[in-house]
XYZ file of C-alpha atoms in Angstrom:
562
model
C 17.088 -32.959 -49.138
C 18.072 -31.684 -52.428
C 16.903 -34.633 -53.650
C 13.487 -33.989 -52.578
C 13.580 -30.727 -53.966
C 14.073 -32.214 -57.278
C 11.374 -35.173 -56.984
C 9.158 -32.007 -55.998
C 10.296 -29.826 -59.105
C 9.722 -33.213 -61.378
C 6.337 -33.699 -60.172
C 5.375 -29.834 -60.167
C 6.106 -30.291 -64.017
C 4.807 -33.621 -64.732
C 1.148 -31.922 -62.968
C 1.510 -28.506 -65.304
C 2.586 -30.162 -68.430
C 1.506 -33.834 -68.828
C 4.244 -35.974 -70.633
C 4.472 -33.567 -73.354
C 7.663 -34.673 -74.919
C 6.998 -34.420 -78.202
C 8.591 -37.664 -80.143
C 10.630 -36.480 -83.364
C 9.562 -37.387 -86.672
C 10.562 -40.547 -88.083
C 11.018 -40.290 -91.773
C 11.229 -43.444 -92.407
C 7.682 -43.302 -92.460
C 7.180 -41.274 -95.415
C 6.667 -43.799 -97.812
C 3.494 -45.060 -95.985
C 2.513 -41.730 -94.466
C 2.248 -39.553 -97.799
C -0.163 -41.447 -99.147
C -2.335 -42.107 -96.373
C -2.513 -38.210 -95.346
C -3.431 -37.493 -98.885
C -6.617 -40.239 -98.548
C -7.443 -38.528 -94.883
C -7.012 -35.187 -96.539
C -9.841 -36.071 -98.942
C -12.107 -37.905 -96.264
C -11.514 -34.367 -93.966
C -12.292 -31.945 -96.606
C -15.900 -32.780 -97.167
C -16.229 -33.207 -93.713
C -14.482 -30.018 -92.586
C -17.286 -27.743 -94.700
C -20.105 -30.331 -93.882
C -19.952 -29.892 -90.302
C -19.446 -26.462 -90.640
C -22.398 -26.029 -92.598
C -24.418 -28.400 -90.724
C -23.436 -25.932 -87.547
C -24.860 -22.842 -88.810
C -21.006 -21.130 -88.805
C -19.087 -19.647 -91.353
C -17.418 -22.721 -94.125
C -13.978 -21.503 -93.545
C -14.535 -22.199 -89.418
C -14.189 -26.081 -90.255
C -11.293 -25.734 -92.537
C -9.597 -23.661 -89.771
C -10.603 -26.383 -87.039
C -9.458 -29.150 -89.760
C -5.742 -27.312 -90.104
C -5.135 -27.119 -86.464
C -6.199 -30.462 -85.359
C -3.880 -31.635 -87.965
C -0.918 -29.805 -87.529
C -1.392 -28.489 -84.192
C -2.711 -31.275 -82.032
C -1.117 -33.700 -84.266
C 2.452 -32.276 -83.208
C 1.057 -32.140 -79.501
C -0.866 -35.237 -79.382
C 0.864 -38.236 -78.047
C -1.362 -40.492 -80.553
C 0.434 -42.062 -83.283
C -2.947 -42.382 -85.849
C -5.482 -40.051 -84.517
C -6.873 -37.327 -86.448
C -8.221 -34.509 -85.353
C -10.813 -32.028 -86.589
C -14.435 -30.516 -86.193
C -16.894 -33.187 -85.260
C -20.365 -33.896 -86.508
C -21.271 -34.920 -82.652
C -20.886 -31.263 -81.900
C -22.854 -29.863 -84.790
C -26.084 -29.261 -83.129
C -23.935 -27.672 -80.137
C -22.785 -25.096 -82.118
C -25.512 -24.260 -83.945
C -27.484 -24.169 -80.916
C -25.051 -22.327 -78.939
C -24.440 -19.769 -81.841
C -28.653 -19.094 -81.954
C -28.382 -18.581 -78.241
C -25.256 -16.163 -77.872
C -26.313 -13.983 -80.603
C -23.666 -14.254 -82.786
C -20.297 -16.281 -84.273
C -18.225 -14.071 -82.759
C -19.313 -14.397 -79.131
C -19.364 -17.976 -79.645
C -15.345 -18.090 -80.278
C -15.109 -17.396 -77.216
C -16.740 -19.897 -75.700
C -14.361 -22.475 -77.454
C -11.110 -20.540 -76.295
C -12.362 -20.831 -72.999
C -13.340 -24.527 -73.456
C -9.826 -25.211 -74.194
C -8.594 -23.923 -71.310
C -11.219 -26.165 -69.497
C -9.844 -29.002 -71.237
C -5.942 -27.991 -70.503
C -7.276 -28.102 -66.599
C -8.611 -31.593 -67.437
C -5.894 -33.137 -68.801
C -3.611 -31.411 -65.741
C -6.379 -32.873 -63.233
C -5.588 -36.183 -64.417
C -9.293 -37.051 -66.103
C -7.789 -38.623 -68.984
C -8.410 -41.750 -67.333
C -12.279 -41.188 -67.683
C -11.927 -43.251 -71.334
C -10.897 -46.731 -69.682
C -14.235 -47.265 -67.893
C -16.617 -47.691 -70.798
C -16.728 -51.444 -71.387
C -14.937 -52.944 -75.261
C -18.439 -54.010 -76.198
C -19.426 -50.200 -76.032
C -16.354 -49.260 -77.621
C -16.994 -51.854 -80.702
C -20.491 -50.687 -80.968
C -19.333 -47.513 -81.409
C -17.298 -48.138 -83.936
C -19.749 -50.284 -85.590
C -22.329 -47.463 -85.203
C -20.438 -44.858 -86.767
C -19.544 -47.476 -89.995
C -23.300 -47.807 -90.213
C -24.497 -44.292 -89.953
C -21.400 -43.472 -92.390
C -22.892 -46.308 -95.088
C -26.348 -44.667 -94.687
C -25.759 -41.025 -94.720
C -23.424 -41.123 -97.567
C -25.826 -43.280 -100.116
C -27.853 -40.268 -101.001
C -24.634 -38.164 -101.620
C -23.171 -41.445 -104.270
C -26.756 -40.950 -106.420
C -25.889 -36.899 -106.289
C -29.052 -36.199 -103.843
C -26.954 -33.451 -101.528
C -29.596 -32.258 -99.635
C -27.934 -32.566 -96.357
C -24.721 -31.397 -95.942
C -21.508 -34.062 -95.704
C -20.415 -34.652 -92.044
C -24.340 -35.075 -90.908
C -24.586 -37.918 -88.390
C -27.406 -37.551 -86.283
C -30.736 -39.648 -87.613
C -32.977 -36.680 -87.621
C -32.014 -34.331 -90.210
C -32.291 -30.339 -90.411
C -33.933 -30.637 -94.106
C -36.636 -32.216 -91.852
C -36.052 -35.290 -93.641
C -34.530 -38.788 -91.501
C -31.409 -40.899 -92.494
C -34.248 -43.471 -94.000
C -36.410 -40.958 -95.693
C -33.219 -39.555 -97.236
C -32.112 -42.699 -98.676
C -35.793 -43.404 -99.805
C -35.958 -40.161 -101.836
C -32.702 -41.393 -103.839
C -34.331 -42.487 -107.183
C -36.573 -39.231 -107.905
C -33.337 -37.014 -107.154
C -30.836 -39.279 -109.317
C -27.972 -37.161 -110.746
C -26.532 -39.469 -114.045
C -23.467 -38.000 -114.071
C -22.880 -37.897 -109.772
C -23.998 -41.679 -110.002
C -21.627 -42.841 -112.700
C -18.209 -41.013 -111.106
C -19.716 -42.565 -107.764
C -19.952 -45.795 -108.401
C -17.068 -45.795 -111.115
C -15.192 -44.731 -107.843
C -16.618 -47.417 -105.045
C -15.882 -49.962 -107.554
C -12.538 -48.823 -108.172
C -11.506 -48.749 -104.669
C -12.894 -52.063 -104.030
C -10.711 -53.249 -106.742
C -8.003 -51.933 -105.758
C -7.758 -52.730 -102.389
C -8.927 -56.304 -102.432
C -7.013 -57.564 -105.624
C -4.681 -54.981 -106.721
C -2.725 -54.097 -103.354
C -2.142 -58.078 -102.951
C -0.273 -57.639 -106.474
C 2.536 -55.307 -105.815
C 4.162 -52.375 -103.271
C 3.378 -49.786 -105.701
C -0.087 -50.895 -105.584
C -0.035 -50.199 -101.901
C 2.001 -47.264 -101.643
C -0.430 -45.372 -103.977
C -3.865 -46.021 -102.445
C -7.290 -46.576 -104.605
C -8.771 -43.664 -103.058
C -6.434 -40.837 -104.449
C -6.583 -42.448 -107.646
C -10.691 -42.513 -107.696
C -10.641 -38.624 -106.879
C -7.818 -37.857 -109.846
C -10.381 -40.247 -112.207
C -13.434 -38.805 -110.584
C -12.691 -35.132 -111.172
C -11.065 -35.775 -114.712
C -14.647 -37.499 -115.759
C -16.313 -34.356 -114.378
C -14.452 -31.856 -116.187
C -15.464 -34.419 -119.323
C -18.493 -34.649 -118.493
C -18.818 -30.718 -118.212
C -19.197 -30.675 -121.977
C -22.768 -33.208 -122.142
C -25.593 -31.042 -120.411
C -27.125 -34.372 -119.723
C -24.128 -35.805 -117.561
C -23.015 -32.693 -116.117
C -22.164 -32.136 -112.389
C -23.684 -29.024 -110.997
C -21.551 -26.528 -108.190
C -24.113 -27.760 -105.677
C -22.877 -31.277 -106.015
C -19.143 -30.470 -105.983
C -16.932 -29.580 -103.407
C -16.905 -25.802 -102.351
C -14.072 -24.144 -100.439
C -14.278 -20.174 -100.238
C -12.077 -18.457 -102.921
C -9.986 -16.086 -102.003
C -8.451 -13.757 -104.932
C -5.696 -12.161 -102.530
C -3.963 -12.186 -98.989
C -6.783 -9.412 -98.151
C -10.044 -11.538 -99.598
C -8.554 -14.381 -97.210
C -8.161 -12.353 -93.998
C -11.307 -10.913 -94.459
C -12.917 -14.503 -94.028
C -11.416 -14.700 -90.854
C -13.818 -14.159 -87.833
C -12.240 -13.425 -84.382
C -13.876 -13.389 -80.915
C -15.856 -10.903 -78.907
C -13.965 -11.307 -75.861
C -15.917 -8.363 -74.146
C -18.769 -11.529 -73.729
C -16.476 -13.482 -71.520
C -17.914 -12.942 -68.476
C -21.224 -13.398 -69.869
C -22.896 -17.061 -67.879
C -24.282 -18.121 -70.707
C -20.780 -18.205 -72.367
C -19.135 -19.710 -69.408
C -21.719 -22.406 -69.891
C -21.118 -23.056 -73.270
C -17.576 -23.488 -72.805
C -18.050 -26.089 -70.235
C -20.410 -27.752 -72.227
C -18.451 -27.759 -75.122
C -15.219 -28.667 -72.980
C -17.382 -31.944 -71.516
C -18.547 -33.318 -74.483
C -15.483 -32.923 -76.625
C -13.076 -34.550 -74.080
C -15.340 -37.009 -73.513
C -15.687 -37.802 -77.918
C -11.809 -37.295 -77.922
C -11.342 -40.148 -75.490
C -13.673 -42.775 -76.854
C -11.834 -41.877 -80.255
C -8.818 -42.411 -78.284
C -9.725 -45.617 -77.135
C -11.049 -46.879 -80.168
C -8.701 -45.639 -82.089
C -6.151 -47.335 -79.933
C -8.459 -50.870 -80.766
C -7.872 -50.349 -84.369
C -4.036 -49.355 -84.358
C -2.225 -52.717 -85.926
C 1.117 -52.095 -83.950
C -1.501 -51.584 -80.683
C 0.020 -48.258 -79.375
C -1.589 -46.775 -75.925
C -2.085 -43.330 -76.213
C -1.493 -41.041 -72.967
C -4.863 -39.664 -72.540
C -4.260 -36.775 -70.272
C -1.492 -35.141 -72.774
C -4.118 -35.571 -75.372
C -6.741 -33.714 -73.411
C -3.440 -30.948 -73.200
C -3.405 -30.955 -77.129
C -6.973 -30.757 -77.725
C -7.267 -28.001 -75.366
C -4.202 -26.409 -77.002
C -5.970 -26.734 -80.306
C -9.265 -25.501 -79.387
C -7.840 -22.285 -77.989
C -5.717 -21.880 -80.988
C -9.020 -22.645 -83.460
C -11.221 -20.395 -81.042
C -9.008 -17.509 -81.151
C -8.814 -17.452 -85.608
C -12.236 -18.550 -86.441
C -12.337 -22.067 -85.887
C -14.663 -24.714 -84.925
C -13.983 -26.426 -81.333
C -12.453 -29.575 -82.282
C -11.777 -33.683 -81.353
C -9.894 -36.128 -82.124
C -12.603 -37.815 -84.632
C -13.012 -42.064 -85.268
C -13.802 -41.457 -89.486
C -10.524 -39.724 -90.294
C -8.421 -41.602 -87.684
C -10.101 -45.014 -89.099
C -9.347 -43.704 -92.321
C -5.612 -42.857 -91.502
C -5.298 -46.298 -90.249
C -6.845 -48.329 -93.202
C -4.497 -46.124 -95.426
C -1.695 -48.013 -93.780
C -0.261 -44.475 -91.929
C 2.705 -45.416 -89.413
C 3.176 -42.309 -87.784
C 1.644 -38.994 -86.778
C 3.518 -37.476 -89.649
C 0.590 -38.230 -91.625
C -2.148 -36.549 -89.235
C 0.752 -33.278 -89.783
C 0.983 -33.321 -93.480
C -3.428 -33.825 -93.696
C -3.356 -30.392 -91.838
C -0.880 -28.900 -94.328
C -2.755 -30.126 -97.437
C -5.653 -28.658 -95.768
C -4.109 -25.359 -95.147
C -2.595 -25.767 -98.945
C -6.243 -26.276 -99.737
C -7.420 -22.917 -98.406
C -4.427 -21.132 -99.315
C -3.647 -21.963 -102.888
C -5.924 -24.648 -104.730
C -9.698 -23.776 -103.805
C -10.487 -23.431 -107.406
C -8.597 -26.783 -108.460
C -10.232 -29.005 -105.666
C -13.898 -27.204 -106.054
C -14.095 -29.561 -109.660
C -14.059 -32.738 -107.042
C -17.421 -34.483 -107.208
C -19.318 -35.488 -103.861
C -19.885 -38.756 -105.387
C -16.557 -40.124 -105.134
C -16.039 -38.728 -101.724
C -19.127 -40.480 -100.710
C -17.281 -43.679 -102.153
C -14.401 -43.159 -99.826
C -16.509 -43.035 -97.123
C -18.788 -45.521 -97.923
C -15.572 -48.255 -97.853
C -14.476 -46.860 -94.566
C -17.502 -47.307 -93.393
C -18.145 -51.073 -94.366
C -14.744 -51.609 -92.485
C -15.574 -50.145 -89.248
C -18.864 -52.071 -89.210
C -17.431 -55.697 -90.905
C -19.784 -58.531 -90.453
C -17.411 -60.569 -88.966
C -17.262 -57.767 -86.533
C -20.987 -59.217 -85.077
C -20.444 -62.843 -85.558
C -17.487 -62.199 -82.919
C -19.289 -60.346 -80.672
C -22.303 -62.836 -80.827
C -19.579 -65.567 -79.878
C -18.318 -63.612 -76.808
C -21.968 -64.288 -75.552
C -24.539 -62.103 -74.050
C -22.828 -60.130 -71.862
C -20.880 -58.696 -74.936
C -23.106 -58.778 -77.967
C -26.470 -56.888 -75.702
C -24.227 -53.669 -74.804
C -22.874 -53.944 -78.617
C -26.118 -53.889 -80.306
C -28.129 -51.531 -78.186
C -25.206 -48.827 -78.641
C -25.064 -49.417 -82.411
C -28.981 -49.243 -83.080
C -29.190 -46.249 -80.804
C -26.381 -44.191 -82.547
C -28.236 -44.991 -86.331
C -31.558 -43.907 -84.754
C -30.664 -40.889 -82.587
C -27.383 -39.936 -82.563
C -23.490 -40.722 -80.800
C -23.940 -39.549 -77.735
C -27.394 -41.100 -76.889
C -25.825 -44.189 -77.934
C -22.982 -44.492 -75.832
C -24.440 -43.274 -73.249
C -27.600 -46.269 -73.395
C -24.496 -48.827 -74.081
C -22.822 -47.956 -71.244
C -26.329 -47.882 -68.974
C -26.851 -51.421 -70.282
C -23.359 -52.562 -69.638
C -23.384 -51.210 -66.069
C -27.072 -53.256 -65.674
C -24.729 -56.292 -67.082
C -21.852 -55.786 -64.301
C -24.700 -55.541 -61.781
C -26.106 -58.704 -62.717
C -22.682 -60.558 -63.192
C -22.067 -59.290 -59.529
C -25.217 -60.528 -57.973
C -24.711 -64.154 -59.691
C -20.859 -64.260 -58.789
C -20.813 -62.827 -55.490
C -20.517 -66.443 -53.496
C -19.763 -69.925 -54.255
C -21.971 -72.612 -52.708
C -21.391 -76.192 -52.423
C -23.040 -78.989 -50.738
C -20.737 -82.023 -49.714
C -22.093 -84.929 -51.543
C -20.620 -87.071 -48.880
C -22.105 -84.953 -46.016
C -25.253 -83.765 -46.997
C -25.345 -81.689 -43.872
C -22.079 -79.863 -44.603
C -22.431 -76.649 -47.124
C -19.520 -74.651 -47.871
C -20.172 -70.903 -48.709
C -17.418 -68.986 -49.882
C -17.080 -64.991 -50.646
C -15.657 -63.320 -53.685
C -12.518 -61.216 -53.663
C -15.090 -57.940 -53.538
C -18.716 -58.636 -51.851
C -20.476 -54.681 -52.603
C -24.121 -53.993 -51.397
C -24.746 -55.324 -55.730
C -24.417 -58.884 -54.201
C -26.627 -57.896 -51.173
C -29.931 -59.998 -53.020
C -27.628 -62.620 -54.006
C -26.018 -63.382 -50.381
C -29.648 -62.857 -48.409
C -31.209 -64.982 -51.090
C -28.671 -67.946 -50.382
C -28.804 -67.708 -46.672
C -32.270 -67.901 -46.646
C -32.816 -70.942 -48.100
C -30.766 -73.040 -46.205
C -32.239 -76.118 -44.867
C -32.336 -76.667 -41.046
C -30.035 -78.859 -39.229
C -26.843 -78.456 -41.203
C -23.207 -76.959 -40.677
C -22.165 -73.650 -42.722
C -18.975 -73.037 -43.592
C -18.380 -69.397 -44.300
C -15.410 -69.111 -45.826
C -14.345 -65.044 -46.441
C -10.629 -65.814 -46.325
C -10.056 -64.555 -50.001
C -12.429 -61.210 -49.798
C -10.690 -58.221 -49.714
C -13.508 -56.020 -49.553
C -16.795 -56.977 -47.972
C -19.222 -54.318 -47.595
C -20.881 -53.360 -44.639
C -24.437 -53.974 -46.191
C -23.246 -57.321 -46.482
C -21.914 -57.715 -42.774
C -25.103 -56.262 -41.677
C -26.921 -58.960 -43.718
C -24.614 -61.826 -41.540
C -25.266 -60.046 -38.381
C -28.997 -60.961 -39.327
C -28.397 -64.101 -39.921
C -27.129 -65.007 -36.815
C -30.707 -65.049 -34.980
C -31.769 -67.152 -38.615
C -29.082 -69.749 -37.933
C -30.482 -70.104 -33.930
C -33.949 -70.449 -35.208
C -32.905 -73.027 -37.913
C -30.311 -75.092 -35.650
C -27.622 -73.934 -38.186
C -23.884 -74.341 -36.896
C -21.845 -71.827 -38.490
C -17.810 -72.259 -38.715
C -16.456 -68.992 -40.417
C -13.327 -69.042 -41.740
C -11.409 -66.162 -41.579
C -7.808 -64.373 -42.105
C -9.309 -62.652 -38.449
C -9.357 -65.906 -37.143
C -11.971 -69.383 -37.773
C -14.771 -68.848 -35.035
C -17.782 -71.363 -34.382
C -21.273 -69.323 -34.413
C -20.064 -65.803 -34.354
C -22.220 -63.283 -32.033
C -21.745 -60.722 -33.965
C -20.228 -60.269 -37.361
C -20.037 -56.713 -36.798
C -17.810 -57.038 -33.650
C -15.976 -59.739 -35.529
C -14.900 -57.817 -38.624
C -13.259 -55.088 -36.389
C -10.682 -57.320 -35.579
C -7.235 -57.028 -37.051
C -6.027 -59.812 -39.401
C -3.783 -62.263 -38.093
C -0.521 -61.034 -38.926
C 2.596 -63.415 -40.852
C 5.659 -63.003 -40.942
C 8.518 -63.691 -42.988
C 12.225 -63.753 -41.443
C 15.238 -62.905 -43.826
C 18.514 -62.834 -43.164
C 19.187 -59.035 -42.420
C 20.861 -58.560 -39.305
C 17.873 -58.954 -36.279
C 15.292 -56.873 -38.570
C 12.552 -58.824 -38.699
C 10.045 -57.609 -42.096
C 6.026 -58.071 -41.847
C 4.955 -59.651 -44.981
C-alpha cells in the first residue's frame, strides 16, 4: 500500500513537472562555451532588435526576450545546445496582434497567457508532436533557413538596410521582396559598410578553413569575434573620412539609458484588465501553438546538428518555453521560441553545454545595462557576414547531393520545403513539406501493402502475402491485384505476419468471395487463426480468436502463455 502511494505521488509529480531536474553546470567546458557564447551574442543582438522592429514593438522588447531566452529558458531547458529568443516566424503575428488589440500593453497579456498554455502543453505530454515530422522536412527546414539567411543578409553586407535584420518573410514590409531587395543593392551601396562587411566575411572564412586547423588558440578564439572587433575599429577610423563613414542607420541601435530610472521607464507592463477579452485569449492560444511548433521543430533540428547527438526532452522544453514567455510578457518582452539560427551558430562555434546559452543571455543583459553606447558602434555589415557564414553551413551543397542519392521520397519533400520557405515563409514551408511527406507515405503504403509471387514451377499457384500493417490506404493496391488474378488458379493468401488488418480490407476480401467463385479460384487462407480453404465469410473468419501458443517453464505447475 505504501509503495503504491509513493508510486502515485511520483507519477503525479512527473505529470505536473516534466523532467525538471536541473543539470549541474559543467565548468570544464567553459573554455569552449565562453567564446561560443560571444559569437551567439553577436548573432542574437541584431536579430533581437530587428525582430522587435519588424514586429512593430519597442526595441527593448526584443532584447528582453533574448535575455529571458538565454538565462531562464537556458537554465530550465533540457536542450544542451539550443538557444531561445524572439523568433522571426512570429513577427507578422505579433505585428497584426498589436494592431488588433490596440496596444502593446494588452498584447503582453496574451504573451503571459501563451506561456501558461505552453506549460499545459508540457503537462499533457504534447512534446511528442515534433517527432511526427519527417527527416526530409527537418533538413529542408534547416537548408531553407540557411538560404533565406544568406539572401536576406546580402543587402546588409552592402549597407542597404531598408529591412530590419531578422526578417525572414519573402514579402518585406517596405513593399519589396527578397529578390527585389537584392536587385536594388548596387544603387544603394555604402562603401564603408561594404569594405567592413567583405573584410569580416573573408576573415571568418579564412579563420574557419585555415587558421582553426593550425592551432588550439584559433579554435578557442572564434573568427566571428575577431571580425566584429576589427570591423568596429575600422568603423571608428572611417568616422574621420566622410566618404567612408558608416551612418547610424547602418549600425547596431540599442536603447541608451542614462540611469536606472531611464531604464525602468523603457519597460512596458501588461494591462491585465484585458485578461478576459476573447481576442486576447484567441491570440494567446495562437502564439502558444505556433511558438510550441517552432520550438519542437527547432529542437529536432538542433539535436540533428549536435555532434554528440544529445536528445532533448520535449515536454520539459515546452515547460521551459512557457515559463520564459510568462516572464517575458510580465516585463515587456516579445514571445520567444527556441530558434535554429542562434542554435546552429552555437553548435558551429563549438559550444559543449548549455552554459554557452546562459552566458549569451547574460551578455545581452550586460549590453542593455552597461555597454549600449559602445555596442552601438558595431556595423550591421560585419554582423551580416557572420550570418551569411551560418547560413552557408546550414545549406551546404553536399546536403543536397546526399538527399538526391537517397531517392525521390526524400528529395522531393526536402526541396519543396526549401522552395516554399524561400518564396513564402517558414510555417508555410514546413506545412507544404509535411503535406508532400504524407503523400509519399500514402504512395509507398499503396505500393508496399502486399507481396505477390507467382510460382514458376506451377503457374496455377499465386502466393499473396500481406504486410504487417494493412490499412484503408492499401485498399486500391489490394483490390487491383485481386481483380487482376486469372481464372482457374489457386491463391495462397498469407496473413500470418499481419498484426493489423483494417475492416475496409476485410470487406474487400469479403467481396472477393463472389469473384473467386465466378473465376474458379481456390483460396487457401493462412492465418494465426488457422488455415482455411475457400472461406465463406472473411468477416466471420477474422472474428475468431488467434490460436494461442504455449511455452512451458519450470516454475512449479504454472503454465505461461507466450
